[in-house]
PDB file of C-alpha atoms and ligand atoms in Angstrom:
ATOM      1  CA  MET L   1      51.867 -78.099 -23.661  1.00 98.00           C
ATOM      2  CA  LYS L   2      51.854 -76.322 -27.032  1.00 98.00           C
ATOM      3  CA  ALA L   3      48.710 -75.780 -29.082  1.00 98.00           C
ATOM      4  CA  LEU L   4      47.998 -74.448 -32.555  1.00 98.00           C
ATOM      5  CA  LEU L   5      44.752 -72.617 -33.353  1.00 99.00           C
ATOM      6  CA  LEU L   6      43.828 -72.566 -37.046  1.00 99.00           C
ATOM      7  CA  VAL L   7      41.195 -69.879 -37.563  1.00 99.00           C
ATOM      8  CA  ASP L   8      38.530 -70.189 -40.284  1.00 98.00           C
ATOM      9  CA  ILE L   9      40.613 -71.809 -43.050  1.00 99.00           C
ATOM     10  CA  GLN L  10      37.441 -72.315 -45.050  1.00 98.00           C
ATOM     11  CA  ASN L  11      36.458 -72.231 -48.712  1.00 98.00           C
ATOM     12  CA  GLY L  12      34.418 -69.073 -48.096  1.00 98.00           C
ATOM     13  CA  PHE L  13      37.547 -67.070 -47.214  1.00 98.00           C
ATOM     14  CA  CYS L  14      39.649 -68.416 -50.091  1.00 98.00           C
ATOM     15  CA  PRO L  15      39.597 -67.296 -53.752  1.00 98.00           C
ATOM     16  CA  GLY L  16      36.339 -68.535 -55.277  1.00 98.00           C
ATOM     17  CA  GLY L  17      34.547 -68.290 -51.919  1.00 98.00           C
ATOM     18  CA  ASN L  18      31.826 -65.854 -50.939  1.00 98.00           C
ATOM     19  CA  LEU L  19      34.054 -63.617 -48.767  1.00 98.00           C
ATOM     20  CA  PRO L  20      37.446 -64.197 -50.369  1.00 98.00           C
ATOM     21  CA  VAL L  21      40.525 -62.969 -48.526  1.00 98.00           C
ATOM     22  CA  PRO L  22      43.313 -62.082 -50.992  1.00 98.00           C
ATOM     23  CA  ASP L  23      45.609 -65.120 -51.263  1.00 98.00           C
ATOM     24  CA  GLY L  24      43.649 -66.835 -48.507  1.00 98.00           C
ATOM     25  CA  ASP L  25      44.466 -70.250 -49.937  1.00 98.00           C
ATOM     26  CA  LYS L  26      48.204 -69.552 -49.525  1.00 98.00           C
ATOM     27  CA  VAL L  27      47.922 -70.288 -45.825  1.00 99.00           C
ATOM     28  CA  VAL L  28      46.923 -73.905 -46.454  1.00 99.00           C
ATOM     29  CA  PRO L  29      50.365 -75.414 -47.249  1.00 98.00           C
ATOM     30  CA  ILE L  30      51.878 -73.414 -44.380  1.00 98.00           C
ATOM     31  CA  ALA L  31      49.198 -74.638 -41.978  1.00 98.00           C
ATOM     32  CA  ASN L  32      49.854 -78.196 -43.156  1.00 98.00           C
ATOM     33  CA  ALA L  33      53.584 -77.780 -42.527  1.00 98.00           C
ATOM     34  CA  LEU L  34      52.818 -76.525 -39.016  1.00 98.00           C
ATOM     35  CA  ILE L  35      50.486 -79.488 -38.440  1.00 98.00           C
ATOM     36  CA  ASP L  36      53.160 -81.919 -39.666  1.00 97.00           C
ATOM     37  CA  SER L  37      56.009 -80.279 -37.763  1.00 98.00           C
ATOM     38  CA  GLY L  38      55.418 -82.295 -34.615  1.00 97.00           C
ATOM     39  CA  LYS L  39      55.816 -79.101 -32.571  1.00 98.00           C
ATOM     40  CA  TYR L  40      52.241 -79.084 -31.327  1.00 98.00           C
ATOM     41  CA  ASP L  41      50.667 -81.351 -28.722  1.00 98.00           C
ATOM     42  CA  LEU L  42      47.210 -80.146 -29.650  1.00 98.00           C
ATOM     43  CA  ILE L  43      45.715 -78.711 -32.841  1.00 98.00           C
ATOM     44  CA  VAL L  44      42.347 -76.966 -32.861  1.00 98.00           C
ATOM     45  CA  ALA L  45      40.467 -75.250 -35.672  1.00 98.00           C
ATOM     46  CA  SER L  46      37.532 -72.857 -35.816  1.00 98.00           C
ATOM     47  CA  GLN L  47      34.867 -72.707 -38.472  1.00 98.00           C
ATOM     48  CA  ASP L  48      32.632 -69.704 -39.209  1.00 98.00           C
ATOM     49  CA  TRP L  49      29.206 -71.370 -39.261  1.00 98.00           C
ATOM     50  CA  HIS L  50      26.287 -69.044 -39.933  1.00 98.00           C
ATOM     51  CA  PRO L  51      22.626 -69.855 -40.365  1.00 98.00           C
ATOM     52  CA  ALA L  52      21.120 -68.584 -43.635  1.00 98.00           C
ATOM     53  CA  GLY L  53      19.854 -65.032 -43.081  1.00 98.00           C
ATOM     54  CA  HIS L  54      22.487 -64.268 -40.417  1.00 98.00           C
ATOM     55  CA  GLY L  55      22.347 -60.684 -39.118  1.00 98.00           C
ATOM     56  CA  SER L  56      25.899 -59.943 -40.297  1.00 98.00           C
ATOM     57  CA  PHE L  57      24.836 -60.457 -43.914  1.00 98.00           C
ATOM     58  CA  ALA L  58      24.022 -57.297 -45.892  1.00 98.00           C
ATOM     59  CA  SER L  59      21.267 -59.326 -47.544  1.00 98.00           C
ATOM     60  CA  SER L  60      19.462 -59.449 -44.186  1.00 98.00           C
ATOM     61  CA  HIS L  61      19.223 -55.630 -44.100  1.00 97.00           C
ATOM     62  CA  PRO L  62      17.128 -54.060 -46.856  1.00 96.00           C
ATOM     63  CA  GLY L  63      19.101 -51.390 -48.762  1.00 96.00           C
ATOM     64  CA  LYS L  64      22.464 -52.380 -47.248  1.00 97.00           C
ATOM     65  CA  HIS L  65      25.419 -53.434 -49.352  1.00 98.00           C
ATOM     66  CA  PRO L  66      28.358 -55.657 -48.407  1.00 98.00           C
ATOM     67  CA  PHE L  67      31.301 -53.847 -46.740  1.00 97.00           C
ATOM     68  CA  GLU L  68      29.103 -50.970 -45.515  1.00 97.00           C
ATOM     69  CA  LEU L  69      28.677 -50.328 -41.818  1.00 97.00           C
ATOM     70  CA  GLY L  70      25.249 -51.295 -40.521  1.00 97.00           C
ATOM     71  CA  VAL L  71      23.628 -52.086 -37.193  1.00 97.00           C
ATOM     72  CA  LEU L  72      23.046 -55.464 -35.548  1.00 97.00           C
ATOM     73  CA  SER L  73      21.209 -55.702 -32.220  1.00 94.00           C
ATOM     74  CA  GLY L  74      21.851 -51.990 -31.674  1.00 94.00           C
ATOM     75  CA  LYS L  75      25.603 -52.149 -32.270  1.00 94.00           C
ATOM     76  CA  PRO L  76      27.685 -51.094 -35.303  1.00 96.00           C
ATOM     77  CA  GLN L  77      28.231 -54.120 -37.540  1.00 97.00           C
ATOM     78  CA  MET L  78      30.139 -54.574 -40.773  1.00 98.00           C
ATOM     79  CA  MET L  79      27.768 -55.833 -43.432  1.00 98.00           C
ATOM     80  CA  TRP L  80      29.241 -58.942 -45.057  1.00 98.00           C
ATOM     81  CA  PRO L  81      28.298 -60.825 -48.166  1.00 98.00           C
ATOM     82  CA  ASP L  82      26.431 -64.046 -47.348  1.00 98.00           C
ATOM     83  CA  HIS L  83      29.238 -66.440 -46.353  1.00 98.00           C
ATOM     84  CA  CYS L  84      29.970 -69.722 -44.591  1.00 98.00           C
ATOM     85  CA  VAL L  85      26.345 -70.787 -44.395  1.00 98.00           C
ATOM     86  CA  GLN L  86      26.031 -74.011 -42.394  1.00 98.00           C
ATOM     87  CA  GLY L  87      26.130 -77.122 -44.515  1.00 97.00           C
ATOM     88  CA  THR L  88      27.300 -75.412 -47.714  1.00 98.00           C
ATOM     89  CA  LEU L  89      30.607 -75.938 -49.538  1.00 98.00           C
ATOM     90  CA  ASP L  90      31.494 -72.326 -48.645  1.00 98.00           C
ATOM     91  CA  ALA L  91      31.538 -73.276 -44.949  1.00 98.00           C
ATOM     92  CA  GLU L  92      33.727 -76.367 -45.324  1.00 98.00           C
ATOM     93  CA  LEU L  93      37.360 -76.281 -44.297  1.00 98.00           C
ATOM     94  CA  HIS L  94      39.681 -75.934 -47.314  1.00 98.00           C
ATOM     95  CA  PRO L  95      39.841 -79.419 -48.863  1.00 98.00           C
ATOM     96  CA  ASP L  96      43.668 -79.501 -48.799  1.00 98.00           C
ATOM     97  CA  LEU L  97      43.904 -78.729 -45.082  1.00 98.00           C
ATOM     98  CA  ARG L  98      44.956 -81.857 -43.201  1.00 98.00           C
ATOM     99  CA  ALA L  99      41.786 -81.922 -41.139  1.00 96.00           C
ATOM    100  CA  ALA L 100      42.313 -85.513 -39.969  1.00 97.00           C
ATOM    101  CA  GLU L 101      45.199 -84.247 -37.791  1.00 97.00           C
ATOM    102  CA  ILE L 102      43.010 -81.640 -36.057  1.00 98.00           C
ATOM    103  CA  ASP L 103      42.003 -82.640 -32.526  1.00 98.00           C
ATOM    104  CA  LEU L 104      39.016 -80.309 -32.187  1.00 98.00           C
ATOM    105  CA  ILE L 105      36.997 -78.346 -34.730  1.00 98.00           C
ATOM    106  CA  LEU L 106      34.617 -75.833 -33.244  1.00 97.00           C
ATOM    107  CA  GLN L 107      31.903 -73.850 -34.929  1.00 98.00           C
ATOM    108  CA  LYS L 108      30.971 -70.242 -34.155  1.00 98.00           C
ATOM    109  CA  GLY L 109      28.654 -67.543 -35.477  1.00 98.00           C
ATOM    110  CA  GLU L 110      25.496 -69.586 -35.130  1.00 98.00           C
ATOM    111  CA  ASN L 111      23.485 -66.924 -33.290  1.00 97.00           C
ATOM    112  CA  ARG L 112      21.895 -64.779 -36.002  1.00 97.00           C
ATOM    113  CA  ASN L 113      21.655 -61.712 -33.719  1.00 97.00           C
ATOM    114  CA  VAL L 114      25.364 -61.353 -32.931  1.00 97.00           C
ATOM    115  CA  ASP L 115      28.533 -61.869 -34.953  1.00 97.00           C
ATOM    116  CA  SER L 116      31.387 -63.949 -33.570  1.00 97.00           C
ATOM    117  CA  TYR L 117      34.815 -63.141 -34.931  1.00 98.00           C
ATOM    118  CA  SER L 118      36.680 -64.753 -32.050  1.00 98.00           C
ATOM    119  CA  ALA L 119      36.894 -68.519 -31.659  1.00 98.00           C
ATOM    120  CA  PHE L 120      36.524 -67.948 -27.884  1.00 98.00           C
ATOM    121  CA  ARG L 121      33.333 -65.832 -27.558  1.00 97.00           C
ATOM    122  CA  ASP L 122      30.878 -63.706 -29.490  1.00 94.00           C
ATOM    123  CA  ASN L 123      31.364 -60.026 -30.327  1.00 95.00           C
ATOM    124  CA  GLU L 124      29.209 -58.998 -27.357  1.00 93.00           C
ATOM    125  CA  ARG L 125      31.682 -60.913 -25.147  1.00 93.00           C
ATOM    126  CA  ASP L 126      28.619 -62.681 -23.877  1.00 90.00           C
ATOM    127  CA  ALA L 127      28.380 -66.306 -24.997  1.00 95.00           C
ATOM    128  CA  ILE L 128      31.607 -68.323 -24.760  1.00 96.00           C
ATOM    129  CA  THR L 129      32.449 -71.232 -27.046  1.00 96.00           C
ATOM    130  CA  GLY L 130      34.227 -73.251 -24.346  1.00 96.00           C
ATOM    131  CA  LEU L 131      37.567 -73.168 -26.172  1.00 98.00           C
ATOM    132  CA  ALA L 132      39.424 -71.394 -23.336  1.00 98.00           C
ATOM    133  CA  ASP L 133      38.243 -73.957 -20.776  1.00 98.00           C
ATOM    134  CA  PHE L 134      39.143 -76.783 -23.142  1.00 98.00           C
ATOM    135  CA  LEU L 135      42.685 -75.500 -23.756  1.00 98.00           C
ATOM    136  CA  GLU L 136      43.279 -74.715 -20.078  1.00 98.00           C
ATOM    137  CA  GLY L 137      41.880 -78.127 -19.147  1.00 98.00           C
ATOM    138  CA  GLN L 138      44.410 -79.723 -21.501  1.00 98.00           C
ATOM    139  CA  GLY L 139      47.193 -77.839 -19.705  1.00 98.00           C
ATOM    140  CA  VAL L 140      48.089 -75.608 -22.636  1.00 98.00           C
ATOM    141  CA  THR L 141      50.851 -73.123 -21.796  1.00 98.00           C
ATOM    142  CA  ASP L 142      51.629 -71.857 -25.316  1.00 98.00           C
ATOM    143  CA  LEU L 143      49.181 -71.047 -28.095  1.00 98.00           C
ATOM    144  CA  ASP L 144      50.097 -70.132 -31.673  1.00 98.00           C
ATOM    145  CA  VAL L 145      47.301 -68.551 -33.722  1.00 99.00           C
ATOM    146  CA  CYS L 146      47.008 -68.186 -37.509  1.00 99.00           C
ATOM    147  CA  GLY L 147      44.533 -68.409 -40.391  1.00 99.00           C
ATOM    148  CA  LEU L 148      41.856 -66.148 -41.896  1.00 98.00           C
ATOM    149  CA  ALA L 149      41.284 -63.315 -41.645  1.00 98.00           C
ATOM    150  CA  THR L 150      44.115 -61.489 -39.852  1.00 98.00           C
ATOM    151  CA  ASP L 151      42.070 -58.294 -39.419  1.00 98.00           C
ATOM    152  CA  TYR L 152      38.949 -60.010 -38.038  1.00 98.00           C
ATOM    153  CA  CYS L 153      38.768 -63.537 -36.718  1.00 98.00           C
ATOM    154  CA  VAL L 154      42.494 -64.146 -36.187  1.00 98.00           C
ATOM    155  CA  ARG L 155      42.935 -60.819 -34.410  1.00 98.00           C
ATOM    156  CA  PHE L 156      40.010 -61.224 -32.025  1.00 98.00           C
ATOM    157  CA  SER L 157      40.839 -64.867 -31.351  1.00 98.00           C
ATOM    158  CA  ALA L 158      44.429 -64.021 -30.392  1.00 98.00           C
ATOM    159  CA  LEU L 159      43.365 -61.084 -28.186  1.00 98.00           C
ATOM    160  CA  ASP L 160      40.710 -63.197 -26.442  1.00 98.00           C
ATOM    161  CA  ALA L 161      43.202 -66.022 -25.915  1.00 98.00           C
ATOM    162  CA  LEU L 162      45.416 -63.598 -24.040  1.00 97.00           C
ATOM    163  CA  GLU L 163      42.578 -62.123 -21.981  1.00 97.00           C
ATOM    164  CA  MET L 164      40.681 -65.328 -21.229  1.00 98.00           C
ATOM    165  CA  MET L 165      43.671 -67.569 -20.499  1.00 98.00           C
ATOM    166  CA  PRO L 166      45.977 -65.503 -18.276  1.00 96.00           C
ATOM    167  CA  GLY L 167      49.483 -66.945 -18.200  1.00 96.00           C
ATOM    168  CA  VAL L 168      49.265 -68.613 -21.589  1.00 98.00           C
ATOM    169  CA  LYS L 169      51.865 -67.328 -24.043  1.00 98.00           C
ATOM    170  CA  VAL L 170      50.172 -66.312 -27.298  1.00 98.00           C
ATOM    171  CA  ARG L 171      51.948 -65.885 -30.641  1.00 98.00           C
ATOM    172  CA  PHE L 172      50.599 -64.848 -34.043  1.00 98.00           C
ATOM    173  CA  ILE L 173      52.074 -66.614 -37.088  1.00 99.00           C
ATOM    174  CA  GLU L 174      52.070 -63.893 -39.735  1.00 98.00           C
ATOM    175  CA  ASP L 175      52.898 -65.865 -42.903  1.00 98.00           C
ATOM    176  CA  ALA L 176      50.286 -68.486 -42.023  1.00 98.00           C
ATOM    177  CA  SER L 177      47.616 -65.767 -42.046  1.00 99.00           C
ATOM    178  CA  ARG L 178      46.036 -63.398 -44.581  1.00 98.00           C
ATOM    179  CA  GLY L 179      43.724 -60.421 -44.089  1.00 98.00           C
ATOM    180  CA  ILE L 180      40.974 -58.581 -45.913  1.00 98.00           C
ATOM    181  CA  THR L 181      42.539 -55.090 -46.201  1.00 98.00           C
ATOM    182  CA  PRO L 182      46.160 -53.856 -45.899  1.00 98.00           C
ATOM    183  CA  ASP L 183      45.136 -51.187 -43.367  1.00 98.00           C
ATOM    184  CA  GLY L 184      43.182 -53.729 -41.357  1.00 98.00           C
ATOM    185  CA  ILE L 185      46.132 -56.110 -41.305  1.00 98.00           C
ATOM    186  CA  ALA L 186      48.529 -53.378 -40.155  1.00 98.00           C
ATOM    187  CA  GLU L 187      46.135 -52.258 -37.412  1.00 98.00           C
ATOM    188  CA  ALA L 188      45.555 -55.839 -36.262  1.00 98.00           C
ATOM    189  CA  ILE L 189      49.278 -56.594 -36.031  1.00 98.00           C
ATOM    190  CA  HIS L 190      49.881 -53.335 -34.173  1.00 98.00           C
ATOM    191  CA  GLU L 191      47.109 -54.102 -31.693  1.00 98.00           C
ATOM    192  CA  MET L 192      48.241 -57.684 -31.108  1.00 98.00           C
ATOM    193  CA  ARG L 193      51.838 -56.523 -30.520  1.00 98.00           C
ATOM    194  CA  GLU L 194      50.636 -53.800 -28.153  1.00 98.00           C
ATOM    195  CA  HIS L 195      48.897 -56.422 -26.041  1.00 98.00           C
ATOM    196  CA  GLY L 196      52.018 -58.587 -25.826  1.00 97.00           C
ATOM    197  CA  ILE L 197      51.319 -61.105 -28.559  1.00 98.00           C
ATOM    198  CA  GLU L 198      54.562 -62.111 -30.247  1.00 98.00           C
ATOM    199  CA  VAL L 199      54.530 -61.899 -34.056  1.00 98.00           C
ATOM    200  CA  ILE L 200      56.503 -64.748 -35.621  1.00 98.00           C
ATOM    201  CA  ASP L 201      56.743 -66.590 -38.926  1.00 98.00           C
ATOM    202  CA  SER L 202      56.140 -70.290 -39.523  1.00 98.00           C
ATOM    203  CA  ARG L 203      59.872 -71.029 -39.705  1.00 98.00           C
ATOM    204  CA  GLN L 204      60.309 -69.729 -36.166  1.00 98.00           C
ATOM    205  CA  ALA L 205      57.225 -71.676 -35.056  1.00 98.00           C
ATOM    206  CA  MET L 206      58.681 -74.892 -36.423  1.00 97.00           C
ATOM    207  CA  SER L 207      62.176 -74.354 -35.052  1.00 92.00           C
ATOM    208  CA  GLY L 208      61.367 -72.893 -31.627  1.00 66.00           C
TER     209      GLY L 208
HETATM  210  C1  LIG S   1      35.444 -63.440 -40.726  1.00 96.46           C
HETATM  211  C2  LIG S   1      34.260 -61.616 -41.465  1.00 96.46           C
HETATM  212  C3  LIG S   1      33.071 -62.260 -41.220  1.00 96.46           C
HETATM  213  C4  LIG S   1      36.774 -64.077 -40.477  1.00 96.46           C
HETATM  214  C5  LIG S   1      34.261 -64.099 -40.465  1.00 96.46           C
HETATM  215  O1  LIG S   1      36.860 -65.317 -40.429  1.00 96.46           O
HETATM  216  O2  LIG S   1      37.752 -63.322 -40.329  1.00 96.46           O
HETATM  217  N1  LIG S   1      35.431 -62.202 -41.220  1.00 96.46           N
HETATM  218  N2  LIG S   1      33.079 -63.504 -40.723  1.00 96.46           N
HETATM  219 ZN1  LIG S   2      31.264 -64.609 -40.577  1.00 96.46          ZN
END
């Protein structure tokens, strides 16, 4: 049973969005090709879904600016621009993504006191989203992960998939993903590899 996890392919992370990832929109046609390839039995997508005034927003911390390090619930927290606020266009999946073919779309980041990069659980590793149980319940043996952003939500989703679903083979599809900074991308890929996540491209995903 093969599954594809599309992480946060939302307007907010594409050019024109509130937290644009360079070339973020370039993943959309690749994600659509993966969706249409017929290689996956199950396709799931995550959506960053913050309440207005979320604690990861610099605007919630007087004197803080986006991309500075701050503190949230006593822990170091990157201060982000306001992004992916529930119910806004910024939070919607990219309009060209073939969302009708997605079996499950799950929202994360709703608790204003903790950020949630991973589609599986929050950054405190406290509250789970239920995605691991869902995928295991469906009998998933292989999970391919891609989307936005490589250095944050894709990275932590792939690492949690490995840790929370022992025995499931996890691969990261590099060309179907984009990240915020070059250093962050390099570090994320290194860390995923180190943990045993295979790094592939979409051509391999569609042929293998
Ligand atoms: C993300 C920063 C803040 C992501 C979400 O989807 O990678 N990054 N919220
Ligand atoms: Zn966010």
